Coordinates of C-alpha atoms and ligand atoms in Angstrom, one line a residue:
X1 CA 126.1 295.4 67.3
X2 CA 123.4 295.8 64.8
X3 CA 122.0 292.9 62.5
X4 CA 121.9 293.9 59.1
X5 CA 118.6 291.5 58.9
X6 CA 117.1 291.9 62.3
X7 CA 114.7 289.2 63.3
X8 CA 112.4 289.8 65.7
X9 CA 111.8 286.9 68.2
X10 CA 108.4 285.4 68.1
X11 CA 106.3 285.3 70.5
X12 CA 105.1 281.5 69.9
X13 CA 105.1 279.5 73.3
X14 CA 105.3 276.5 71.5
X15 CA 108.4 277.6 69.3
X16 CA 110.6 274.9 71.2
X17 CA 108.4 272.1 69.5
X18 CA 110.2 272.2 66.2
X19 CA 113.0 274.7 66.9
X20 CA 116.4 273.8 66.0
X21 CA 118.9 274.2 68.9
X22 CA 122.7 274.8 69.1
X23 CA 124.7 274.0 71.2
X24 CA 127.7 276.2 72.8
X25 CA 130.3 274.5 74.5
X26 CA 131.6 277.8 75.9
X27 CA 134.7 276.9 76.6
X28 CA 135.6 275.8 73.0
X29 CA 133.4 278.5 70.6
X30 CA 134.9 282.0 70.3
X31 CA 137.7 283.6 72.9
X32 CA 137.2 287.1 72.9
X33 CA 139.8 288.4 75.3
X34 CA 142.8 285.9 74.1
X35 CA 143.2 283.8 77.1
X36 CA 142.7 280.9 75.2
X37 CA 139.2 279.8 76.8
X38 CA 136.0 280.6 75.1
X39 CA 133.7 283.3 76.8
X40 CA 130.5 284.8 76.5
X41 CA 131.7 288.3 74.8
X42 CA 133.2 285.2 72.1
X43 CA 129.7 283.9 71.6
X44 CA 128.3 287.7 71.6
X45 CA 130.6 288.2 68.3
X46 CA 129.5 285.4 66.4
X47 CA 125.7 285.2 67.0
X48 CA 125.7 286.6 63.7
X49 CA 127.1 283.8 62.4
X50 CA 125.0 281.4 64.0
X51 CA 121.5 283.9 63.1
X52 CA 122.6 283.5 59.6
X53 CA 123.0 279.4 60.0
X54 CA 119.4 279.2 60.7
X55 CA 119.4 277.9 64.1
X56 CA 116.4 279.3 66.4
X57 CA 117.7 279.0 70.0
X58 CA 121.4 278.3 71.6
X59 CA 122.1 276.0 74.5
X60 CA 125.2 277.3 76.4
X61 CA 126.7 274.7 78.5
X62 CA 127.7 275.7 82.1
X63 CA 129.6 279.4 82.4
X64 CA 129.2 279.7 86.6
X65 CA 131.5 279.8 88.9
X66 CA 133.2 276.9 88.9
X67 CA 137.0 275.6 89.9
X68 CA 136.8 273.7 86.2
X69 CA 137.6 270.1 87.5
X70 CA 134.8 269.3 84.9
X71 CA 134.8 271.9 82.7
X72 CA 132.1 273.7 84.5
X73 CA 130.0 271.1 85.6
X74 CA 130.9 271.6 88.9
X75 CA 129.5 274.8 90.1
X76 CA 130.3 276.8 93.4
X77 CA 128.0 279.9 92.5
X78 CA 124.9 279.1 90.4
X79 CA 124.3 283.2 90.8
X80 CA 127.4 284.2 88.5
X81 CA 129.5 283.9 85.9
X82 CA 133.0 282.5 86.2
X83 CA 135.3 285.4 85.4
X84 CA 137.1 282.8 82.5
X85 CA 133.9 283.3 80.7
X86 CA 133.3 287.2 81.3
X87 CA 130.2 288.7 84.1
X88 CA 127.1 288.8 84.1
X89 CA 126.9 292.1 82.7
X90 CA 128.6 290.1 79.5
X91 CA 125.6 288.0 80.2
X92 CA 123.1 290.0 79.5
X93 CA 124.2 292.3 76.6
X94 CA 124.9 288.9 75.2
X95 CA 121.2 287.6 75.7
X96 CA 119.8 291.1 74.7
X97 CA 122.0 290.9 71.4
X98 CA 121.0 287.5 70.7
X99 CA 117.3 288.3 71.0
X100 CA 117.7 291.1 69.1
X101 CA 118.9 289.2 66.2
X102 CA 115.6 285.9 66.9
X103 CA 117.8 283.7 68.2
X104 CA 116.7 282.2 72.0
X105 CA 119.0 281.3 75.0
X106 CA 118.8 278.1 76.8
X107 CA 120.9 277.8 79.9
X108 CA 122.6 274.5 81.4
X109 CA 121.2 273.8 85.2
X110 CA 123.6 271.5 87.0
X111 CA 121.3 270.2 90.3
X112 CA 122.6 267.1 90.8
X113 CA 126.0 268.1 92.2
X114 CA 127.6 271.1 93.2
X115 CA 131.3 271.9 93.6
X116 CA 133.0 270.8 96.1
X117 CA 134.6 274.3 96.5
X118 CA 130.5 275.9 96.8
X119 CA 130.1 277.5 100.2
X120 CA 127.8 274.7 100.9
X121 CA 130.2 272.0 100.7
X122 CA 132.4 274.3 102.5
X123 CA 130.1 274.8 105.3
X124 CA 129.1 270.6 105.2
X125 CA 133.0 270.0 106.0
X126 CA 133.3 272.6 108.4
X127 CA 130.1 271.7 110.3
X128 CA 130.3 267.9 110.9
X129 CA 128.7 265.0 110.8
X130 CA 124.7 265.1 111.7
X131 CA 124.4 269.0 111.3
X132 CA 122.3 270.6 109.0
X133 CA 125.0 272.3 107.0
X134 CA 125.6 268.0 105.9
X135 CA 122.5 267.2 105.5
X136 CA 122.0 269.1 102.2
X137 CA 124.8 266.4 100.9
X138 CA 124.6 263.1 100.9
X139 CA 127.2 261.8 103.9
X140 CA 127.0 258.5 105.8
X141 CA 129.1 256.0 107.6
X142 CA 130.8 253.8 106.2
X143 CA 130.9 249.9 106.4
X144 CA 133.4 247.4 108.1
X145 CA 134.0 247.6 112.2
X146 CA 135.6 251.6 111.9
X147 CA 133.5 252.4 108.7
X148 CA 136.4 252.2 106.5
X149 CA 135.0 250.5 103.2
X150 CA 132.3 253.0 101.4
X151 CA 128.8 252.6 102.2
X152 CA 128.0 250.4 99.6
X153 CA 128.7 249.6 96.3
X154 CA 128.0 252.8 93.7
X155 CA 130.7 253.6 91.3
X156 CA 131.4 257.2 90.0
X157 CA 130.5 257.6 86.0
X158 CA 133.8 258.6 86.0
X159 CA 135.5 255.4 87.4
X160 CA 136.1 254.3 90.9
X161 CA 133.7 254.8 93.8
X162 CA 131.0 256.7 94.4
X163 CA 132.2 257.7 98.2
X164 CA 134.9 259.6 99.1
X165 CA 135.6 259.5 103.2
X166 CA 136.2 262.8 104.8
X167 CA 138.8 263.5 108.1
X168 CA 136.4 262.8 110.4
X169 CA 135.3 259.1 109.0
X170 CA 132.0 260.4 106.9
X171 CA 132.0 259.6 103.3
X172 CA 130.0 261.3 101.1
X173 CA 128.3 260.3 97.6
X174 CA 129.7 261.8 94.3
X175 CA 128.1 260.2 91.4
X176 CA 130.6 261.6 89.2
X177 CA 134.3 263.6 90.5
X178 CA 135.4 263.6 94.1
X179 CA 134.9 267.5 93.6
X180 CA 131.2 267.1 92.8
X181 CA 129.1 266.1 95.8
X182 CA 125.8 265.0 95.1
X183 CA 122.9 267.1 96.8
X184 CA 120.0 265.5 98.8
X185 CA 117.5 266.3 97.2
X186 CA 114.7 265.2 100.0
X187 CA 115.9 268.0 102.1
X188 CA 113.6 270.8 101.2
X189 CA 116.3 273.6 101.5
X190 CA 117.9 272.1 98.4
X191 CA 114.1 272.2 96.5
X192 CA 114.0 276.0 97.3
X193 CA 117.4 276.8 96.3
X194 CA 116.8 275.8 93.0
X195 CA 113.4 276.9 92.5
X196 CA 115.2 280.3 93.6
X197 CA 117.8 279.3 90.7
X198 CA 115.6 279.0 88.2
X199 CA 114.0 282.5 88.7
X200 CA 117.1 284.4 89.0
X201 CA 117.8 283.2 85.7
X202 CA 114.2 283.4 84.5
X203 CA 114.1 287.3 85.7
X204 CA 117.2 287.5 83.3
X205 CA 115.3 286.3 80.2
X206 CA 116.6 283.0 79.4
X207 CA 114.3 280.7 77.4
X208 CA 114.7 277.5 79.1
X209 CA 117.3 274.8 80.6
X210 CA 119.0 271.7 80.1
X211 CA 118.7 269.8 83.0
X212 CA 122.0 268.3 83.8
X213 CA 121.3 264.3 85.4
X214 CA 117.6 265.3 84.9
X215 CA 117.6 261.5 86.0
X216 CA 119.7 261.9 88.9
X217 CA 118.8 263.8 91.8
X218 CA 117.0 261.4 94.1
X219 CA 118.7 258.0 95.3
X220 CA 116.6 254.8 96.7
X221 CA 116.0 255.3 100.3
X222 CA 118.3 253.2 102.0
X223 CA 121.2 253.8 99.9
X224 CA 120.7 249.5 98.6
X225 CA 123.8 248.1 97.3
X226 CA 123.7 247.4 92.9
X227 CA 124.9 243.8 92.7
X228 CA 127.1 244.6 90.0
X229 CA 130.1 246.3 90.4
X230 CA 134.0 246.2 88.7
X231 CA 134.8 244.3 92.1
X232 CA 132.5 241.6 91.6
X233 CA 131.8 241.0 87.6
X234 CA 135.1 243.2 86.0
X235 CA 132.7 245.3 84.6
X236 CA 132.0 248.8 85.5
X237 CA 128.3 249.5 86.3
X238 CA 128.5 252.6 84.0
X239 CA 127.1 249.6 81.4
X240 CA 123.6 249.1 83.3
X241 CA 123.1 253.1 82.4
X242 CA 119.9 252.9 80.4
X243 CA 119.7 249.4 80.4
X244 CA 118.8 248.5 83.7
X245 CA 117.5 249.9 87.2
X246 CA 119.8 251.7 89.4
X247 CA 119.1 252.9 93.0
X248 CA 121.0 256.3 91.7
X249 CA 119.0 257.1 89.0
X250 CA 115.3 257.3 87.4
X251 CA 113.5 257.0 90.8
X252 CA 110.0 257.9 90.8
X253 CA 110.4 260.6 93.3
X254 CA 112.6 262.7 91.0
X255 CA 109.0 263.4 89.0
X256 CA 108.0 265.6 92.0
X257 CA 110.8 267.9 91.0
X258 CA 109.9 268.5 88.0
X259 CA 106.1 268.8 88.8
X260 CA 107.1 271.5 90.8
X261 CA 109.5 273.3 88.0
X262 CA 106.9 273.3 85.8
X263 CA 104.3 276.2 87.3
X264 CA 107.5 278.0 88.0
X265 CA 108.7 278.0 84.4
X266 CA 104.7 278.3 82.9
X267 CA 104.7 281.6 85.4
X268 CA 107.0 283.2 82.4
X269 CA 105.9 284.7 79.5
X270 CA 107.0 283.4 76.1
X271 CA 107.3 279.9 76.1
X272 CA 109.7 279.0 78.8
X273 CA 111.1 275.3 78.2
X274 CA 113.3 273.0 80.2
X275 CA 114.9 269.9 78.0
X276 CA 116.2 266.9 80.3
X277 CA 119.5 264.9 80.2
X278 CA 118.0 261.6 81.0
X279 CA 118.9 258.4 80.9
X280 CA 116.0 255.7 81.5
X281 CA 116.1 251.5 81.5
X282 CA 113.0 252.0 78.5
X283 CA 112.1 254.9 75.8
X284 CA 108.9 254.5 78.0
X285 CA 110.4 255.6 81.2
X286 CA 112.1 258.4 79.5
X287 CA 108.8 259.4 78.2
X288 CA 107.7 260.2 81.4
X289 CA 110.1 263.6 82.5
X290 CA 108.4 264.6 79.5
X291 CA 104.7 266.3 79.3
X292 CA 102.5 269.4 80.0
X293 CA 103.6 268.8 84.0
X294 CA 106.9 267.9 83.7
X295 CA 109.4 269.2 81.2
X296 CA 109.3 269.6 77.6
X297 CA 111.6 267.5 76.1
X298 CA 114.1 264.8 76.7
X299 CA 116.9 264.3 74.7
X300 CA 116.9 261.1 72.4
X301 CA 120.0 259.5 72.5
X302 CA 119.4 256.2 70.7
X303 CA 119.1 258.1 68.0
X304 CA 123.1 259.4 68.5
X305 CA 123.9 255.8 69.4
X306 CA 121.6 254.3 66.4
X307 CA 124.5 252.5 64.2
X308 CA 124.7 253.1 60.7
X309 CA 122.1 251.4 59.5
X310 CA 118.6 251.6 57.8
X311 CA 117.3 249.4 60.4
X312 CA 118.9 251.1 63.2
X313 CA 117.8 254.1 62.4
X314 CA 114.1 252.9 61.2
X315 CA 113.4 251.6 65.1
X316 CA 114.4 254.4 66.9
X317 CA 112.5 257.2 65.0
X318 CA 109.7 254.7 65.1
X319 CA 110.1 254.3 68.6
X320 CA 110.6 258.0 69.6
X321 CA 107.7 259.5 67.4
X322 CA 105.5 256.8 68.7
X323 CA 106.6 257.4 72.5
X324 CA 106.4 261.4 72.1
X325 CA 103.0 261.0 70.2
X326 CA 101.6 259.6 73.8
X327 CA 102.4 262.4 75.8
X328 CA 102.0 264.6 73.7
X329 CA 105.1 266.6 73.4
X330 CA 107.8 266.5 70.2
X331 CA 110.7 264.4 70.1
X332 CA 114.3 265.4 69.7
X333 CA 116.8 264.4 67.3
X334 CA 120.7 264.6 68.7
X335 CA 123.7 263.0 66.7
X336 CA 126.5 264.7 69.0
X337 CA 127.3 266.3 72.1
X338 CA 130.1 267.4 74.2
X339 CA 130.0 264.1 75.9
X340 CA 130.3 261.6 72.7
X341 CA 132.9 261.2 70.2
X342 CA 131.8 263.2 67.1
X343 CA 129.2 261.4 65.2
X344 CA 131.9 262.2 62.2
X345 CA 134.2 259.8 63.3
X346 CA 131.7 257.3 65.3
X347 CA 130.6 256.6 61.7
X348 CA 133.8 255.6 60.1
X349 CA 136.0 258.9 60.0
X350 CA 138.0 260.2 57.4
X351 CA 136.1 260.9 53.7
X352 CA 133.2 257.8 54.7
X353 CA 132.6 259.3 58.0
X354 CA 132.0 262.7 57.1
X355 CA 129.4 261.7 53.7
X356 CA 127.5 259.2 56.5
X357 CA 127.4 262.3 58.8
X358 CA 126.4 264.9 56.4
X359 CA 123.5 262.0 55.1
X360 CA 122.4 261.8 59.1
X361 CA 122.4 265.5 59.0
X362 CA 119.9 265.6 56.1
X363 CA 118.4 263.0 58.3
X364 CA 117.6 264.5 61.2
X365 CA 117.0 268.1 60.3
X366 CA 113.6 266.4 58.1
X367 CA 112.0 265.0 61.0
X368 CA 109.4 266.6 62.9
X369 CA 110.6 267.9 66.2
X370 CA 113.4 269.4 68.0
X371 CA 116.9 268.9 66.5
X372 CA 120.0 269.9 68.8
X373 CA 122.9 270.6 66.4
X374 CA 126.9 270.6 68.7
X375 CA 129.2 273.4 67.7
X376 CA 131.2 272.2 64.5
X377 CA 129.2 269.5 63.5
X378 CA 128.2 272.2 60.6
X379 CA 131.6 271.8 59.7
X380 CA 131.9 268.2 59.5
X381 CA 134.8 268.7 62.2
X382 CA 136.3 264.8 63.4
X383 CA 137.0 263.9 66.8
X384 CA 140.7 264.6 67.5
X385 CA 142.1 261.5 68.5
X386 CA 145.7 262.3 69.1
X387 CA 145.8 264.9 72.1
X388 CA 148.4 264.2 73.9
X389 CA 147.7 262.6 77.5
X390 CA 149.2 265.5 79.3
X391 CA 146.9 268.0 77.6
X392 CA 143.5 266.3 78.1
X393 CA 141.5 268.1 81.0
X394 CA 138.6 265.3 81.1
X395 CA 138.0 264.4 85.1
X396 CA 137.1 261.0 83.5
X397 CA 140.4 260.7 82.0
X398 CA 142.6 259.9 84.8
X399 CA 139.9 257.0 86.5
X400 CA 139.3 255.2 83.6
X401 CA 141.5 256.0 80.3
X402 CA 138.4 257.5 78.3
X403 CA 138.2 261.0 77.6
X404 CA 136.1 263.6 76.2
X405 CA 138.3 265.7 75.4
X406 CA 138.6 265.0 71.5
X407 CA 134.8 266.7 70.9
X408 CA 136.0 269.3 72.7
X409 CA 138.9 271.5 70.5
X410 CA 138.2 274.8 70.0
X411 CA 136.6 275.7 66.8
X412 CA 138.1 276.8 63.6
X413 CA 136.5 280.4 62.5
X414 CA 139.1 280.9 60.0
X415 CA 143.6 281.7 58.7
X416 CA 146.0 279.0 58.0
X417 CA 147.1 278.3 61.5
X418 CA 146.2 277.0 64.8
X419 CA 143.8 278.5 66.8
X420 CA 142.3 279.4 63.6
X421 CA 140.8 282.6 64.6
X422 CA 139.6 281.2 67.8
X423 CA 140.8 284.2 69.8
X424 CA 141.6 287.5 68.8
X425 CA 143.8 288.7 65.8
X426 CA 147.3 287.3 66.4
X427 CA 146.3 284.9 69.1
X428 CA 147.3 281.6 68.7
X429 CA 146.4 280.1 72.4
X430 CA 143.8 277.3 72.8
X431 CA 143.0 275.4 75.3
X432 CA 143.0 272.3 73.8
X433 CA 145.2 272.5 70.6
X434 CA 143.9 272.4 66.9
X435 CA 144.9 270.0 64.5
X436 CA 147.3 271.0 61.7
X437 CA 144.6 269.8 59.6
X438 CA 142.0 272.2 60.4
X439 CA 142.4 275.3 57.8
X440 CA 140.1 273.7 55.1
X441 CA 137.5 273.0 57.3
X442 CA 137.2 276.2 59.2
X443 CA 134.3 278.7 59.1
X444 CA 135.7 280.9 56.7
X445 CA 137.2 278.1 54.3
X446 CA 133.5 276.7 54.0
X447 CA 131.4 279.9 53.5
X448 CA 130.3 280.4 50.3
X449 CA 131.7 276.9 49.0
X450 CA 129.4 275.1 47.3
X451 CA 129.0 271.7 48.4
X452 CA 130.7 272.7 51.7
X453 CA 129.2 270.9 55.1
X454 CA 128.5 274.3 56.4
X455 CA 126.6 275.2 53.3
X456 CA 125.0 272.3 53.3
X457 CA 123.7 272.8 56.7
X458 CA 122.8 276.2 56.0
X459 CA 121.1 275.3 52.9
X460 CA 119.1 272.5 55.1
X461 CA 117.8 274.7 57.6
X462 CA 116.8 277.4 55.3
X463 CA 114.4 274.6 54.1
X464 CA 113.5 273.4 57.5
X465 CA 112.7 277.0 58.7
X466 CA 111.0 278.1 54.8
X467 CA 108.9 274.5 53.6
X468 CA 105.6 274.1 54.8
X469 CA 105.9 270.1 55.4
X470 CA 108.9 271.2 57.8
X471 CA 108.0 274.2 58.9
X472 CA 105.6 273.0 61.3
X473 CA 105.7 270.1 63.8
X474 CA 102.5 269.1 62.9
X475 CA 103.6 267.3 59.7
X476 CA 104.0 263.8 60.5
X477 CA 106.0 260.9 58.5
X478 CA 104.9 259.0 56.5
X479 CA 107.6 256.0 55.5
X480 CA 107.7 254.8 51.7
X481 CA 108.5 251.5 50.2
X482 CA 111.8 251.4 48.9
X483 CA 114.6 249.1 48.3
X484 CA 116.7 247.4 51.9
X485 CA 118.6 249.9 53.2
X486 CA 117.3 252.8 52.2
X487 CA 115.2 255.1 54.4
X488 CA 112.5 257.2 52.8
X489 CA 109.6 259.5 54.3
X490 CA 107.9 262.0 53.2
X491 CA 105.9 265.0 55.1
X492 CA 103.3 267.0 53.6
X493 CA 101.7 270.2 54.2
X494 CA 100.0 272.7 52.7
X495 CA 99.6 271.6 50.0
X496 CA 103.8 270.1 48.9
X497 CA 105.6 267.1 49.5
X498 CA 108.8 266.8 51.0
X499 CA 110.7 263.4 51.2
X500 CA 113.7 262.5 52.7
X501 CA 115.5 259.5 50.9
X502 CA 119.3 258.4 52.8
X503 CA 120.5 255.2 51.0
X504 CA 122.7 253.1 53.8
X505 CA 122.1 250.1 51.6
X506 CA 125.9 249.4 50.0
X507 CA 124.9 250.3 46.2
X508 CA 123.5 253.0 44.2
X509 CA 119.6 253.4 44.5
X510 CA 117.2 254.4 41.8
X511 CA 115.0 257.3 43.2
X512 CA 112.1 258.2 41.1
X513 CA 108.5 259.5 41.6
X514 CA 109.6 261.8 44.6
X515 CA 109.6 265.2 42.8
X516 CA 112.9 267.5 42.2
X517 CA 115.9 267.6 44.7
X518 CA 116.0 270.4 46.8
X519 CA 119.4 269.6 48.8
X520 CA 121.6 266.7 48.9
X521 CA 124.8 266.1 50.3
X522 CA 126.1 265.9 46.8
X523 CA 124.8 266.7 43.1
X524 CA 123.0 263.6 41.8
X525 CA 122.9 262.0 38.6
X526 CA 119.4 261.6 36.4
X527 CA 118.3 258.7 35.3
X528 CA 115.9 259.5 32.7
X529 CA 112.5 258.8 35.1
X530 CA 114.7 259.8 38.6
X531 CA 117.9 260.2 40.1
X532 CA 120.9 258.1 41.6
X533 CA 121.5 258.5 45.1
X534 CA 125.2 257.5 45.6
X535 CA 126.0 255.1 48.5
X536 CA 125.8 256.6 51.8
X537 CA 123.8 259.5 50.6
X538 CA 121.0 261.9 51.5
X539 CA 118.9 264.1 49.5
X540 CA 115.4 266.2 49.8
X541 CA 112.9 266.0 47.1
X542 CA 110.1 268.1 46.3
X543 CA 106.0 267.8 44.9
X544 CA 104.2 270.7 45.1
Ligands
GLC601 C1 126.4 265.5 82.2 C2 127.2 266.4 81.4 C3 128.7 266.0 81.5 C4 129.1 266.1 82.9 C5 128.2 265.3 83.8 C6 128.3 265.7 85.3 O1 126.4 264.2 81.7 O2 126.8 266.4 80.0 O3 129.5 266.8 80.7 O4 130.4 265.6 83.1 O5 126.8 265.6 83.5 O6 127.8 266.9 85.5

């Protein structure tokens, strides 16, 4: 492939402070062979797409070996790829071509939990209990006079218990699906297996990786019961997740780990990074996977579950700025993943939903930091609510009724039909089926539209990447007065002004004294001394 603009990658260690990240659900971006699942010779195809979005670095989502009982998250060979997604030989012509064209590659690390089909949890069965083949899991006996009730009482994320008993009368802990057994991570074996991990892939060139759990891996000694379980209150104790203290997650051990990542990844050239998946009680606890021994960012989700509101939105940028700003290290800014229901719909879907999410785009991309952008949301794409049962693949699905299935469909690159372009020419397989609905918002129904969420996004991060205020991290906020409801900052660098102005108030606001618009999410009326900013709207303005 050749780039008609090639790009050279920088070689600024700190580019992850301000980059903006994609993120590839493999599964669900580009099908090259026509099998209906996404794979990395899909990805390889499109980079040019993504190059010419604007985005700095993507963050593929697990493409191992895996059996796919959660769509990759459960891993039986961190060493390969599955062959759904292609080889490793796919691997790295796609990493060479994506470097070639500037754009970075951060990889998904899954340590928590491995497969339950990985030779280790092979060998743990096979072994028996006390033997050091279980000891890199987490099996105990159980309670009640033959150890038939669980150990105690965890529940899996995905519904039900935690424990799952094995023939021999061991139960073992799965924090999430019976096929993914959590690893003990005080047996040392485990530490070196994934320092060894992290190399292989280092050696290969990757920038950096999103820590799966990051908040996970170590459990309080003694395995103490929670107090608070569907059993006792009728409600699961998914609901304490960053709320409140759990002997399964955020122990202060885990920060060992990641002291000990750290030299590993510094040992790189180029600015190596690892982002966490953490959950904490307190936006101080979170703080604390984050620094110049730990890892480099965390991702802030209050911000994706900030409502839409002015106030909402005020607290937890205040909040996250003011939290990074002590340790030193840049927020992040995330308004969907492949875990949440498209921030599209979680704002009112249909025509309001999709203004409020291309306003929280215009958002997020102007503050300082690290912005993660999920496949589609540059289209504006909805959550698909109407799968049918039998199609939804989420593990989660069957235990407790909720799936995530819906942020998942493939996306549209372009024809009149499902899969819209998602495989091959003629191919019409998918996965996960693509609504009817789907032609007008598809790659090549937006490109070159004016007005078009894509352009918009496209338009945004050629700001982000070009204006001095946003260029750089180093451009702090500064908020403005202006009428309830509406949010406005402004960043200056260099000499210009750039201010952000989103109006979640319920009427039309009077902007004036900011400058000239540079993007907004739709054209804007003058007043005379200013502009109108339509209810629910975003714009950029400009003081040089
Ligand atoms: C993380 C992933 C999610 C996965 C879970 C278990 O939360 O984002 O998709 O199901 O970990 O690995």
């Amino acid at each position: 492939m050749t780039a008609s603009h090639p790009t050279p990658l920088t070689d600024d260690p700190d580019w992850w402070r301000s980059a903006v990240v994609y993120q590839v659900y493999v599964r669900s971006f580009a099908d090259a062979n026509g099998d209906g699942v996404g794979d990395l010779a899909g990805i390889r195809q499109h980079l040019p797409y993504l190059r010419d979005l604007g985005v700095d670095a993507l963050w593929l989502t697990p493409f191992y070996t895996s059996p796919m009982i959660d769509g990759g998250y459960d891993v039986a060979d961190y060493r390969d790829v599955d062959p759904s997604f292609g080889t490793l030989t796919d691997f790295d012509a796609m990493i060479g071509d994506a470097h070639s064209l500037g754009l970075r590659i951060i990889v998904d690390l899954v340590p928590n939990h491995t497969s339950s089909a990985h030779p280790w949890f092979v060998a743990a069965l096979a072994a028996g209990p006390g033997s050091p083949e279980r000891a890199r899991y987490l099996f105990t006996e159980g309670r009640g006079e033959r150890g038939e009730l669980p150990p105690n009482d965890w529940e899996s994320i995905f519904g039900g218990p935690a424990w799952t008993r094995v023939e021999d009368g061991q139960w073992y802990l799965h924090l999430f699906d019976p096929a993914q057994p959590d690893l003990d991570w005080r047996n040392p074996e485990v530490r070196a297996e994934f320092e060894d991990i992290l190399r292989f892939w280092l050696d290969r060139g990757v920038d950096g990786f999103r820590i799966d759990v990051a908040h996970g891996m170590i459990k309080a000694e003694g395995l103490p019961d929670v107090g608070f379980s569907t059993m006792t209150t009728g409600r699961r104790q998914v609901e304490l997740l960053g709320k409140g203290r759990l002997p399964y997650f955020d122990q202060d051990e885990v920060h060992e780990i990641y002291r000990a990542w750290r030299p590993i990844l510094d040992s790189y050239p180029g600015g190596r990074m690892a982002v966490a998946e953490a959950w904490a009680e307190t936006p101080q606890r979170l703080a604390r996977y984050i620094g110049p021994n730990e890892l480099h960012q965390a991702f802030n989700f209050d911000f994706l579950d900030a409502t839409w509101s002015a106030e909402s939105f005020r607290k937890v940028i205040d909040t996250a700025l003011a939290e990074a700003a002590i340790v030193g290290a840049p927020t992040t800014w995330v308004l969907s993943n492949h875990d949440k229901q498209r921030h599209v719909t979680r704002y009112g879907d249909g025509p309001d939903g999709l203004r409020r999410a291309r306003a929280a785009a215009l958002l997020m991309l102007a503050l300082p930091g690290c912005a993660y952008v999920y496949q589609g949301e540059e289209l504006g794409l909805p959550e698909v609510l109407d799968l049918p049962d039998e199609l939804r693949q989420d593990p989660a699905f069957r235990r407790t009724g909720e799936s995530r299935d819906g942020c998942r469909v493939p996306i549209p690159w372009g024809g009149d039909l499902p899969s819209y372009g998602f495989g091959p020419q003629g191919c019409e397989l998918s996965w996960l089926p693509a609504p009817a609905t789907w032609a007008a918002l598809s790659v090549a129904a937006q490109t070159g539209v004016p007005g078009s969420t894509l352009e918009l996004y496209r338009e945004a991060l050629r700001i982000r990447r070009t204006h001095p205020a946003l260029a750089s991290e180093g451009a702090g906020i500064s908020w403005l007065e202006a009428e309830p409801g509406v949010l406005a900052f402004s960043r200056t660098a260099g000499g210009s002004e750039l201010t952000c102005v989103v109006n979640i108030s319920g009427v039309p606001a009077h902007v004036a004294g900011y400058g000239e618009p540079v993007v907004a999410i739709e054209p804007l009326a003058g007043t005379g001394d200013g502009h109108l900013l339509p209810v629910d709207s975003a714009a950029w303005f400009e003081r040089r």
